[in-house]
Amino acid sequence: MRGFNHNTTVGRAPGYRDAAITQDGALYVAQYALAASIEGRLMGCHFGTLTTPLATAATTAIATLRPQAHVRVPDGTAIIPLAVNILVETSGATTQGEIAIATTTVDPGDGTGAAGTQQPVGLNTARPVTSNCTTRQLMTGDITAETGLLELKRFTFAADTDNQDFTWNAMQSLVVPILRGPAGLLVYIGGNAVSFYCQMQWIELTEASVS
């Protein structure tokens, strides 16, 4: 059995390939995220690192145009978000907290804030592909207007919360968005002096490969 592979990974050409089988002759099919990782197209980034979490302002509700972490997807690139994880390490005692994970159909831009703690890297350490995406965090000034904003998941947490973990997983939710650039993947956090870490993973492809 052979199949034609439309492979756009650097250093690999499209063409016919033999199907893989196990030792007992069963057809072997790789899970899509694993296949993407083998090809160097599984990317990840994080916000806050090791012993240094990020922190929101003293009292901050979720605000339009002010995400706490976001990924910029440029024109010509498409991403398939797989997971977003937020660990709330501590929060103040005066305000209930909330988290919204969302997408947009425009590039959010840099806004006024800082570069993400860790810019996107390939999860295949011999990665043949460099991410075209960039990350930003802790917006204190507006990003580009959130055209096409769609919330994927929302969480709330009590005031004076310690060590609570919140995860959105595309495979578990069966909601698998494809963000064709220009686009954005955003995390909004509200509450009282919330100290947090955030991690994101996605499959990154050329826009033409998902047309």
PDB file of C-alpha atoms in Angstrom:
ATOM      1  CA  MET A   1       0.000   0.000   0.000  1.00  0.00           C
ATOM      2  CA  ARG A   2       1.344   3.417  -0.979  1.00  0.00           C
ATOM      3  CA  GLY A   3       0.062   6.955  -0.577  1.00  0.00           C
ATOM      4  CA  PHE A   4       1.017  10.327  -1.985  1.00  0.00           C
ATOM      5  CA  ASN A   5       2.413  12.723   0.600  1.00  0.00           C
ATOM      6  CA  HIS A   6       1.920  16.468   0.090  1.00  0.00           C
ATOM      7  CA  ASN A   7       4.796  17.333   2.403  1.00  0.00           C
ATOM      8  CA  THR A   8       5.777  21.003   2.707  1.00  0.00           C
ATOM      9  CA  THR A   9       8.424  20.552   5.409  1.00  0.00           C
ATOM     10  CA  VAL A  10      11.836  22.013   4.658  1.00  0.00           C
ATOM     11  CA  GLY A  11      14.180  19.336   3.325  1.00  0.00           C
ATOM     12  CA  ARG A  12      11.420  16.862   2.461  1.00  0.00           C
ATOM     13  CA  ALA A  13       9.837  16.528  -0.956  1.00  0.00           C
ATOM     14  CA  PRO A  14       6.288  15.357  -1.727  1.00  0.00           C
ATOM     15  CA  GLY A  15       5.931  11.946  -3.324  1.00  0.00           C
ATOM     16  CA  TYR A  16       4.686   8.403  -2.891  1.00  0.00           C
ATOM     17  CA  ARG A  17       5.509   6.607   0.384  1.00  0.00           C
ATOM     18  CA  ASP A  18       5.028   3.062   1.604  1.00  0.00           C
ATOM     19  CA  ALA A  19       2.548   2.601   4.439  1.00  0.00           C
ATOM     20  CA  ALA A  20       4.063   1.573   7.779  1.00  0.00           C
ATOM     21  CA  ILE A  21       3.056  -1.705   9.458  1.00  0.00           C
ATOM     22  CA  THR A  22       3.793  -3.348  12.797  1.00  0.00           C
ATOM     23  CA  GLN A  23       5.681  -6.632  13.119  1.00  0.00           C
ATOM     24  CA  ASP A  24       2.426  -8.600  13.017  1.00  0.00           C
ATOM     25  CA  GLY A  25       1.303  -6.873   9.809  1.00  0.00           C
ATOM     26  CA  ALA A  26      -1.158  -4.350  11.262  1.00  0.00           C
ATOM     27  CA  LEU A  27      -1.327  -0.974   9.505  1.00  0.00           C
ATOM     28  CA  TYR A  28       0.347   1.723  11.582  1.00  0.00           C
ATOM     29  CA  VAL A  29      -1.226   5.197  11.615  1.00  0.00           C
ATOM     30  CA  ALA A  30       0.482   7.998  13.538  1.00  0.00           C
ATOM     31  CA  GLN A  31      -1.640  10.383  15.618  1.00  0.00           C
ATOM     32  CA  TYR A  32      -1.676  13.715  13.780  1.00  0.00           C
ATOM     33  CA  ALA A  33       0.160  15.710  16.461  1.00  0.00           C
ATOM     34  CA  LEU A  34       2.910  13.070  16.582  1.00  0.00           C
ATOM     35  CA  ALA A  35       3.228  13.140  12.806  1.00  0.00           C
ATOM     36  CA  ALA A  36       3.444  16.945  12.895  1.00  0.00           C
ATOM     37  CA  SER A  37       6.100  16.782  15.605  1.00  0.00           C
ATOM     38  CA  ILE A  38       8.167  14.304  13.596  1.00  0.00           C
ATOM     39  CA  GLU A  39       8.036  16.779  10.704  1.00  0.00           C
ATOM     40  CA  GLY A  40       9.145  19.611  13.016  1.00  0.00           C
ATOM     41  CA  ARG A  41       5.802  21.403  12.853  1.00  0.00           C
ATOM     42  CA  LEU A  42       4.712  21.120  16.492  1.00  0.00           C
ATOM     43  CA  MET A  43       5.520  24.411  18.245  1.00  0.00           C
ATOM     44  CA  GLY A  44       5.359  25.632  21.817  1.00  0.00           C
ATOM     45  CA  CYS A  45       5.943  28.733  23.911  1.00  0.00           C
ATOM     46  CA  HIS A  46       5.567  29.809  27.528  1.00  0.00           C
ATOM     47  CA  PHE A  47       4.901  32.934  29.554  1.00  0.00           C
ATOM     48  CA  GLY A  48       6.645  33.182  32.908  1.00  0.00           C
ATOM     49  CA  THR A  49       9.448  30.750  33.597  1.00  0.00           C
ATOM     50  CA  LEU A  50      10.810  28.510  36.354  1.00  0.00           C
ATOM     51  CA  THR A  51      10.634  30.618  39.552  1.00  0.00           C
ATOM     52  CA  THR A  52       9.374  33.818  37.907  1.00  0.00           C
ATOM     53  CA  PRO A  53       5.627  33.979  37.212  1.00  0.00           C
ATOM     54  CA  LEU A  54       3.937  36.853  35.441  1.00  0.00           C
ATOM     55  CA  ALA A  55       1.596  39.097  37.438  1.00  0.00           C
ATOM     56  CA  THR A  56      -1.471  41.139  36.573  1.00  0.00           C
ATOM     57  CA  ALA A  57      -2.120  44.545  38.087  1.00  0.00           C
ATOM     58  CA  ALA A  58      -3.503  44.909  41.620  1.00  0.00           C
ATOM     59  CA  THR A  59      -7.143  44.777  40.511  1.00  0.00           C
ATOM     60  CA  THR A  60      -7.802  44.048  36.860  1.00  0.00           C
ATOM     61  CA  ALA A  61     -10.965  42.783  35.221  1.00  0.00           C
ATOM     62  CA  ILE A  62     -10.709  41.138  31.818  1.00  0.00           C
ATOM     63  CA  ALA A  63     -10.438  44.052  29.418  1.00  0.00           C
ATOM     64  CA  THR A  64     -11.074  44.315  25.705  1.00  0.00           C
ATOM     65  CA  LEU A  65      -7.804  44.745  23.757  1.00  0.00           C
ATOM     66  CA  ARG A  66      -5.663  43.818  26.790  1.00  0.00           C
ATOM     67  CA  PRO A  67      -4.742  40.094  26.767  1.00  0.00           C
ATOM     68  CA  GLN A  68      -2.178  38.850  29.257  1.00  0.00           C
ATOM     69  CA  ALA A  69      -0.606  36.531  26.669  1.00  0.00           C
ATOM     70  CA  HIS A  70      -1.052  36.175  22.920  1.00  0.00           C
ATOM     71  CA  VAL A  71       0.358  34.579  19.780  1.00  0.00           C
ATOM     72  CA  ARG A  72       0.577  36.529  16.528  1.00  0.00           C
ATOM     73  CA  VAL A  73      -0.056  34.439  13.393  1.00  0.00           C
ATOM     74  CA  PRO A  74       1.176  36.223  10.241  1.00  0.00           C
ATOM     75  CA  ASP A  75      -0.275  36.101   6.753  1.00  0.00           C
ATOM     76  CA  GLY A  76       0.820  32.974   4.889  1.00  0.00           C
ATOM     77  CA  THR A  77       0.953  30.856   8.066  1.00  0.00           C
ATOM     78  CA  ALA A  78      -1.747  28.688   9.647  1.00  0.00           C
ATOM     79  CA  ILE A  79      -1.759  27.179  13.134  1.00  0.00           C
ATOM     80  CA  ILE A  80      -3.884  24.486  14.762  1.00  0.00           C
ATOM     81  CA  PRO A  81      -3.930  25.202  18.523  1.00  0.00           C
ATOM     82  CA  LEU A  82      -3.665  21.972  20.531  1.00  0.00           C
ATOM     83  CA  ALA A  83      -3.450  23.075  24.160  1.00  0.00           C
ATOM     84  CA  VAL A  84      -3.360  26.145  26.385  1.00  0.00           C
ATOM     85  CA  ASN A  85      -2.515  25.770  30.059  1.00  0.00           C
ATOM     86  CA  ILE A  86      -2.653  28.433  32.772  1.00  0.00           C
ATOM     87  CA  LEU A  87      -1.399  27.864  36.314  1.00  0.00           C
ATOM     88  CA  VAL A  88      -2.632  30.460  38.795  1.00  0.00           C
ATOM     89  CA  GLU A  89       0.068  30.396  41.456  1.00  0.00           C
ATOM     90  CA  THR A  90      -1.473  33.052  43.704  1.00  0.00           C
ATOM     91  CA  SER A  91      -4.177  35.710  43.593  1.00  0.00           C
ATOM     92  CA  GLY A  92      -5.282  38.477  45.908  1.00  0.00           C
ATOM     93  CA  ALA A  93      -8.142  38.318  48.390  1.00  0.00           C
ATOM     94  CA  THR A  94     -10.454  41.003  47.002  1.00  0.00           C
ATOM     95  CA  THR A  95     -11.592  39.918  43.532  1.00  0.00           C
ATOM     96  CA  GLN A  96     -12.822  36.707  41.927  1.00  0.00           C
ATOM     97  CA  GLY A  97     -10.611  35.760  38.985  1.00  0.00           C
ATOM     98  CA  GLU A  98     -11.495  34.735  35.441  1.00  0.00           C
ATOM     99  CA  ILE A  99      -9.685  33.441  32.378  1.00  0.00           C
ATOM    100  CA  ALA A 100     -10.772  33.520  28.733  1.00  0.00           C
ATOM    101  CA  ILE A 101      -8.995  31.689  25.900  1.00  0.00           C
ATOM    102  CA  ALA A 102      -9.929  33.159  22.519  1.00  0.00           C
ATOM    103  CA  THR A 103      -9.011  33.489  18.848  1.00  0.00           C
ATOM    104  CA  THR A 104      -9.215  36.380  16.400  1.00  0.00           C
ATOM    105  CA  THR A 105      -9.266  36.646  12.623  1.00  0.00           C
ATOM    106  CA  VAL A 106      -6.744  39.510  12.632  1.00  0.00           C
ATOM    107  CA  ASP A 107      -3.143  39.744  13.796  1.00  0.00           C
ATOM    108  CA  PRO A 108      -3.400  41.244  17.312  1.00  0.00           C
ATOM    109  CA  GLY A 109      -0.172  43.159  16.764  1.00  0.00           C
ATOM    110  CA  ASP A 110       2.374  43.990  19.452  1.00  0.00           C
ATOM    111  CA  GLY A 111       0.195  46.322  21.501  1.00  0.00           C
ATOM    112  CA  THR A 112       1.945  47.951  24.445  1.00  0.00           C
ATOM    113  CA  GLY A 113       3.548  45.285  26.597  1.00  0.00           C
ATOM    114  CA  ALA A 114       6.502  42.921  26.428  1.00  0.00           C
ATOM    115  CA  ALA A 115       7.807  40.121  24.276  1.00  0.00           C
ATOM    116  CA  GLY A 116       6.697  36.675  25.427  1.00  0.00           C
ATOM    117  CA  THR A 117       9.015  35.009  27.915  1.00  0.00           C
ATOM    118  CA  GLN A 118       9.820  32.223  25.454  1.00  0.00           C
ATOM    119  CA  GLN A 119       9.281  32.794  21.763  1.00  0.00           C
ATOM    120  CA  PRO A 120       7.941  29.782  19.803  1.00  0.00           C
ATOM    121  CA  VAL A 121      10.289  26.828  19.397  1.00  0.00           C
ATOM    122  CA  GLY A 122       9.866  23.485  17.676  1.00  0.00           C
ATOM    123  CA  LEU A 123       9.175  20.530  19.963  1.00  0.00           C
ATOM    124  CA  ASN A 124      11.274  18.349  17.679  1.00  0.00           C
ATOM    125  CA  THR A 125      14.694  19.416  18.977  1.00  0.00           C
ATOM    126  CA  ALA A 126      16.262  18.748  15.576  1.00  0.00           C
ATOM    127  CA  ARG A 127      13.571  21.008  14.151  1.00  0.00           C
ATOM    128  CA  PRO A 128      13.810  21.673  10.426  1.00  0.00           C
ATOM    129  CA  VAL A 129      11.171  24.415  10.664  1.00  0.00           C
ATOM    130  CA  THR A 130      11.357  27.814  12.380  1.00  0.00           C
ATOM    131  CA  SER A 131       8.080  29.267  13.631  1.00  0.00           C
ATOM    132  CA  ASN A 132       6.755  32.348  11.859  1.00  0.00           C
ATOM    133  CA  CYS A 133       4.695  33.279  14.934  1.00  0.00           C
ATOM    134  CA  THR A 134       5.687  35.658  17.714  1.00  0.00           C
ATOM    135  CA  THR A 135       4.361  36.077  21.248  1.00  0.00           C
ATOM    136  CA  ARG A 136       3.537  39.033  23.498  1.00  0.00           C
ATOM    137  CA  GLN A 137       2.525  39.374  27.156  1.00  0.00           C
ATOM    138  CA  LEU A 138       1.122  41.699  29.832  1.00  0.00           C
ATOM    139  CA  MET A 139      -0.576  44.268  27.628  1.00  0.00           C
ATOM    140  CA  THR A 140      -0.831  47.719  29.197  1.00  0.00           C
ATOM    141  CA  GLY A 141      -1.873  49.317  25.885  1.00  0.00           C
ATOM    142  CA  ASP A 142      -4.332  48.184  23.245  1.00  0.00           C
ATOM    143  CA  ILE A 143      -3.725  45.479  20.669  1.00  0.00           C
ATOM    144  CA  THR A 144      -5.363  45.634  17.228  1.00  0.00           C
ATOM    145  CA  ALA A 145      -9.173  45.566  17.435  1.00  0.00           C
ATOM    146  CA  GLU A 146     -10.294  41.972  18.063  1.00  0.00           C
ATOM    147  CA  THR A 147     -12.124  41.301  14.793  1.00  0.00           C
ATOM    148  CA  GLY A 148     -13.724  37.851  14.699  1.00  0.00           C
ATOM    149  CA  LEU A 149     -13.141  37.253  18.416  1.00  0.00           C
ATOM    150  CA  LEU A 150     -14.261  33.766  19.449  1.00  0.00           C
ATOM    151  CA  GLU A 151     -13.929  32.364  22.965  1.00  0.00           C
ATOM    152  CA  LEU A 152     -12.823  28.731  23.100  1.00  0.00           C
ATOM    153  CA  LYS A 153     -13.025  28.337  26.881  1.00  0.00           C
ATOM    154  CA  ARG A 154     -13.664  30.392  30.011  1.00  0.00           C
ATOM    155  CA  PHE A 155     -12.711  29.616  33.603  1.00  0.00           C
ATOM    156  CA  THR A 156     -13.345  31.338  36.917  1.00  0.00           C
ATOM    157  CA  PHE A 157     -11.519  30.999  40.219  1.00  0.00           C
ATOM    158  CA  ALA A 158     -12.169  32.256  43.723  1.00  0.00           C
ATOM    159  CA  ALA A 159     -10.359  35.208  45.285  1.00  0.00           C
ATOM    160  CA  ASP A 160      -7.286  34.276  47.335  1.00  0.00           C
ATOM    161  CA  THR A 161      -6.605  31.233  45.138  1.00  0.00           C
ATOM    162  CA  ASP A 162      -3.330  29.306  45.230  1.00  0.00           C
ATOM    163  CA  ASN A 163      -2.000  26.718  42.758  1.00  0.00           C
ATOM    164  CA  GLN A 164      -4.956  26.090  40.475  1.00  0.00           C
ATOM    165  CA  ASP A 165      -4.376  24.636  37.016  1.00  0.00           C
ATOM    166  CA  PHE A 166      -6.642  25.398  34.029  1.00  0.00           C
ATOM    167  CA  THR A 167      -6.284  23.627  30.664  1.00  0.00           C
ATOM    168  CA  TRP A 168      -7.990  23.795  27.287  1.00  0.00           C
ATOM    169  CA  ASN A 169      -7.150  20.811  25.084  1.00  0.00           C
ATOM    170  CA  ALA A 170      -8.363  20.624  21.493  1.00  0.00           C
ATOM    171  CA  MET A 171      -8.309  16.824  21.319  1.00  0.00           C
ATOM    172  CA  GLN A 172     -10.378  16.472  24.503  1.00  0.00           C
ATOM    173  CA  SER A 173     -12.883  19.204  23.641  1.00  0.00           C
ATOM    174  CA  LEU A 174     -13.213  18.057  20.000  1.00  0.00           C
ATOM    175  CA  VAL A 175     -13.017  21.742  19.067  1.00  0.00           C
ATOM    176  CA  VAL A 176     -10.067  22.047  16.687  1.00  0.00           C
ATOM    177  CA  PRO A 177      -9.758  25.572  15.277  1.00  0.00           C
ATOM    178  CA  ILE A 178      -7.531  26.335  12.310  1.00  0.00           C
ATOM    179  CA  LEU A 179      -6.202  29.885  12.476  1.00  0.00           C
ATOM    180  CA  ARG A 180      -5.187  31.099   9.041  1.00  0.00           C
ATOM    181  CA  GLY A 181      -3.025  34.188   9.256  1.00  0.00           C
ATOM    182  CA  PRO A 182      -3.394  36.947   9.927  1.00  0.00           C
ATOM    183  CA  ALA A 183      -4.900  35.671  13.175  1.00  0.00           C
ATOM    184  CA  GLY A 184      -4.338  35.494  16.915  1.00  0.00           C
ATOM    185  CA  LEU A 185      -4.504  33.105  19.884  1.00  0.00           C
ATOM    186  CA  LEU A 186      -5.113  35.037  23.099  1.00  0.00           C
ATOM    187  CA  VAL A 187      -5.394  34.518  26.872  1.00  0.00           C
ATOM    188  CA  TYR A 188      -7.168  37.098  29.030  1.00  0.00           C
ATOM    189  CA  ILE A 189      -6.862  36.984  32.816  1.00  0.00           C
ATOM    190  CA  GLY A 190      -8.729  39.094  35.342  1.00  0.00           C
ATOM    191  CA  GLY A 191      -8.552  39.206  39.130  1.00  0.00           C
ATOM    192  CA  ASN A 192      -6.609  40.750  41.974  1.00  0.00           C
ATOM    193  CA  ALA A 193      -2.797  40.624  41.530  1.00  0.00           C
ATOM    194  CA  VAL A 194      -2.851  37.240  39.806  1.00  0.00           C
ATOM    195  CA  SER A 195       0.539  35.518  39.554  1.00  0.00           C
ATOM    196  CA  PHE A 196       0.461  32.975  36.748  1.00  0.00           C
ATOM    197  CA  TYR A 197       2.328  30.843  34.242  1.00  0.00           C
ATOM    198  CA  CYS A 198       0.990  29.981  30.780  1.00  0.00           C
ATOM    199  CA  GLN A 199       2.018  27.428  28.142  1.00  0.00           C
ATOM    200  CA  MET A 200       0.700  27.013  24.587  1.00  0.00           C
ATOM    201  CA  GLN A 201       1.285  24.356  21.924  1.00  0.00           C
ATOM    202  CA  TRP A 202       0.148  24.276  18.283  1.00  0.00           C
ATOM    203  CA  ILE A 203       0.776  22.707  14.900  1.00  0.00           C
ATOM    204  CA  GLU A 204       2.171  25.243  12.446  1.00  0.00           C
ATOM    205  CA  LEU A 205       1.705  24.903   8.688  1.00  0.00           C
ATOM    206  CA  THR A 206       1.819  27.002   5.557  1.00  0.00           C
ATOM    207  CA  GLU A 207      -1.537  28.601   4.819  1.00  0.00           C
ATOM    208  CA  ALA A 208      -1.552  26.931   1.391  1.00  0.00           C
ATOM    209  CA  SER A 209      -1.418  23.480   3.020  1.00  0.00           C
ATOM    210  CA  VAL A 210      -4.824  23.986   4.690  1.00  0.00           C
ATOM    211  CA  SER A 211      -6.544  25.622   1.717  1.00  0.00           C
TER     212      SER A 211
END
